[in-house]
Amino acid sequence: PPSPNTQGYLPMAVQNNTLILGDEADVRASIDVTAKKDMKSFYDNPNIKMVMDRLPDGVLIYLGTAASAGEEAYDDLVAYGKSYRQVEELQLELTAIYMFQDAWTAGNAEDAIKDYLGTKDFTDIKVEREDSFVRAKAKIFISDFVSSLLF
């Protein structure tokens, strides 16, 4: 059954292009197993923890380090996280947190982050720097989000 804080949704995570569903303990255990071969959990990584602490709850949470950033491998990116929540029947709102090595590199990445989200069908994009973090908020239609997933 869903845990009380998920408001009827099962906890879910995406790790290495794998969607993980289950109760909170199952999701955490799966992240623990897939995050690193030495079984060190993302929860034990202080940079990931700082990103997670800034993310709102959502129906889908994605966490990563600079090594897993792919298309979003910004200069001096340390870690990042994305939370999606449903705001309208057909639309999701993204809150993304990007952690950089310092405030200067975070400020330099703001335009690139906004531009990237614009190329991925996001609308109402707002980006702001908070010290060495960049917070991006944007909306995307669920159909566009689903079609962007790689399976």
Short mmCIF file of C-alpha atoms in Angstrom, two decimals:
data_model
loop_
_atom_site.label_atom_id
_atom_site.label_comp_id
_atom_site.label_asym_id
_atom_site.label_seq_id
_atom_site.Cartn_x
_atom_site.Cartn_y
_atom_site.Cartn_z
CA PRO A 1 0.00 0.00 0.00
CA PRO A 2 1.12 3.60 -0.54
CA SER A 3 2.88 5.26 2.36
CA PRO A 4 0.85 8.04 4.04
CA ASN A 5 2.91 10.93 2.66
CA THR A 6 2.43 10.00 -1.01
CA GLN A 7 -1.24 11.04 -1.11
CA GLY A 8 -2.34 7.89 -2.92
CA TYR A 9 0.70 7.56 -5.19
CA LEU A 10 3.25 4.80 -4.92
CA PRO A 11 6.80 6.06 -4.43
CA MET A 12 8.78 5.89 -7.64
CA ALA A 13 12.33 6.61 -8.76
CA VAL A 14 14.22 6.57 -12.05
CA GLN A 15 17.76 5.22 -11.93
CA ASN A 16 19.85 4.46 -14.99
CA ASN A 17 16.76 4.68 -17.25
CA THR A 18 14.90 2.24 -14.97
CA LEU A 19 11.56 3.16 -13.40
CA ILE A 20 11.36 1.84 -9.81
CA LEU A 21 7.91 1.57 -8.17
CA GLY A 22 6.94 0.26 -4.75
CA ASP A 23 6.63 1.25 -1.15
CA GLU A 24 9.22 3.63 0.25
CA ALA A 25 11.48 0.86 1.60
CA ASP A 26 11.45 -0.99 -1.75
CA VAL A 27 12.30 2.14 -3.72
CA ARG A 28 15.14 3.01 -1.36
CA ALA A 29 16.50 -0.54 -1.46
CA SER A 30 16.44 -0.50 -5.27
CA ILE A 31 18.30 2.79 -5.35
CA ASP A 32 20.80 1.37 -2.88
CA VAL A 33 21.46 -1.63 -5.13
CA THR A 34 21.61 0.19 -8.48
CA ALA A 35 23.27 3.47 -7.50
CA LYS A 36 26.74 2.07 -6.91
CA LYS A 37 28.18 -1.41 -7.05
CA ASP A 38 29.66 -0.97 -3.57
CA MET A 39 26.10 -0.61 -2.20
CA LYS A 40 26.66 2.97 -1.09
CA SER A 41 23.27 4.64 -1.24
CA PHE A 42 22.53 8.00 -2.83
CA TYR A 43 21.08 8.83 0.59
CA ASP A 44 24.61 8.62 2.00
CA ASN A 45 26.03 11.04 -0.60
CA PRO A 46 26.07 14.50 1.04
CA ASN A 47 25.70 16.32 -2.32
CA ILE A 48 22.66 14.25 -3.30
CA LYS A 49 21.23 14.84 0.19
CA MET A 50 21.59 18.63 -0.21
CA VAL A 51 19.78 18.43 -3.57
CA MET A 52 17.05 16.16 -2.15
CA ASP A 53 16.47 18.53 0.76
CA ARG A 54 15.62 21.30 -1.74
CA LEU A 55 13.25 19.23 -3.89
CA PRO A 56 9.50 19.22 -3.27
CA ASP A 57 7.54 15.97 -3.09
CA GLY A 58 6.37 14.71 -6.44
CA VAL A 59 4.92 11.76 -8.30
CA LEU A 60 8.33 11.20 -9.93
CA ILE A 61 11.74 12.04 -8.47
CA TYR A 62 15.00 11.72 -10.39
CA LEU A 63 18.44 12.15 -8.80
CA GLY A 64 21.87 12.12 -10.37
CA THR A 65 25.47 13.16 -10.17
CA ALA A 66 27.56 14.98 -12.77
CA ALA A 67 28.68 11.59 -14.09
CA SER A 68 25.08 10.66 -14.98
CA ALA A 69 23.98 14.07 -16.30
CA GLY A 70 24.04 13.11 -20.00
CA GLU A 71 22.68 16.00 -22.07
CA GLU A 72 22.72 18.23 -18.99
CA ALA A 73 26.43 17.90 -18.21
CA TYR A 74 26.96 21.58 -17.34
CA ASP A 75 30.44 22.82 -16.38
CA ASP A 76 31.21 22.15 -12.71
CA LEU A 77 27.87 20.41 -12.06
CA VAL A 78 28.11 18.31 -8.90
CA ALA A 79 24.62 16.79 -8.51
CA TYR A 80 21.05 17.40 -9.57
CA GLY A 81 17.52 16.29 -8.91
CA LYS A 82 14.13 16.65 -10.56
CA SER A 83 10.68 16.39 -9.06
CA TYR A 84 7.51 16.21 -11.14
CA ARG A 85 4.05 16.79 -9.74
CA GLN A 86 0.74 16.87 -11.51
CA VAL A 87 -0.68 20.42 -11.56
CA GLU A 88 -3.47 19.99 -14.08
CA GLU A 89 -5.22 16.99 -15.58
CA LEU A 90 -2.84 16.89 -18.54
CA GLN A 91 0.20 18.76 -17.21
CA LEU A 92 3.15 18.17 -14.91
CA GLU A 93 5.24 20.79 -13.13
CA LEU A 94 8.98 20.23 -12.93
CA THR A 95 11.13 21.53 -10.12
CA ALA A 96 14.80 20.85 -10.84
CA ILE A 97 17.69 21.57 -8.51
CA TYR A 98 21.24 21.70 -9.91
CA MET A 99 24.20 21.87 -7.49
CA PHE A 100 27.42 23.43 -8.79
CA GLN A 101 30.89 23.77 -7.33
CA ASP A 102 30.33 27.47 -6.60
CA ALA A 103 27.89 30.36 -7.09
CA TRP A 104 29.78 31.73 -10.10
CA THR A 105 29.45 28.52 -12.15
CA ALA A 106 25.83 28.18 -11.03
CA GLY A 107 25.12 31.67 -12.36
CA ASN A 108 26.86 30.87 -15.64
CA ALA A 109 24.63 27.80 -16.13
CA GLU A 110 21.27 29.56 -15.73
CA ASP A 111 20.79 30.42 -19.41
CA ALA A 112 21.95 26.98 -20.59
CA ILE A 113 19.47 25.27 -18.26
CA LYS A 114 16.62 27.48 -19.46
CA ASP A 115 17.58 26.88 -23.10
CA TYR A 116 17.79 23.11 -22.58
CA LEU A 117 14.35 22.91 -20.98
CA GLY A 118 12.94 24.96 -23.84
CA THR A 119 14.19 22.39 -26.34
CA LYS A 120 12.39 19.62 -24.42
CA ASP A 121 8.83 21.02 -24.76
CA PHE A 122 8.74 22.67 -21.33
CA THR A 123 6.82 25.95 -20.97
CA ASP A 124 6.57 28.66 -18.29
CA ILE A 125 10.28 28.18 -17.56
CA LYS A 126 11.68 30.07 -14.59
CA VAL A 127 15.29 29.73 -13.48
CA GLU A 128 16.94 31.31 -10.45
CA ARG A 129 20.24 30.92 -8.64
CA GLU A 130 20.46 30.29 -4.90
CA ASP A 131 24.17 30.42 -3.97
CA SER A 132 25.75 27.40 -5.69
CA PHE A 133 22.34 25.95 -6.64
CA VAL A 134 20.09 26.67 -9.60
CA ARG A 135 16.35 26.05 -9.23
CA ALA A 136 14.34 25.62 -12.43
CA LYS A 137 10.56 25.40 -12.57
CA ALA A 138 8.65 24.59 -15.73
CA LYS A 139 5.55 22.83 -17.04
CA ILE A 140 5.19 20.05 -19.56
CA PHE A 141 2.20 18.19 -20.96
CA ILE A 142 2.10 14.60 -19.74
CA SER A 143 1.98 13.33 -23.35
CA ASP A 144 5.19 15.24 -24.17
CA PHE A 145 6.86 13.97 -21.00
CA VAL A 146 5.92 10.34 -21.74
CA SER A 147 7.13 10.57 -25.32
CA SER A 148 10.52 11.86 -24.06
CA LEU A 149 11.19 8.82 -21.87
CA LEU A 150 13.78 6.35 -23.12
CA PHE A 151 12.96 2.70 -22.56
#
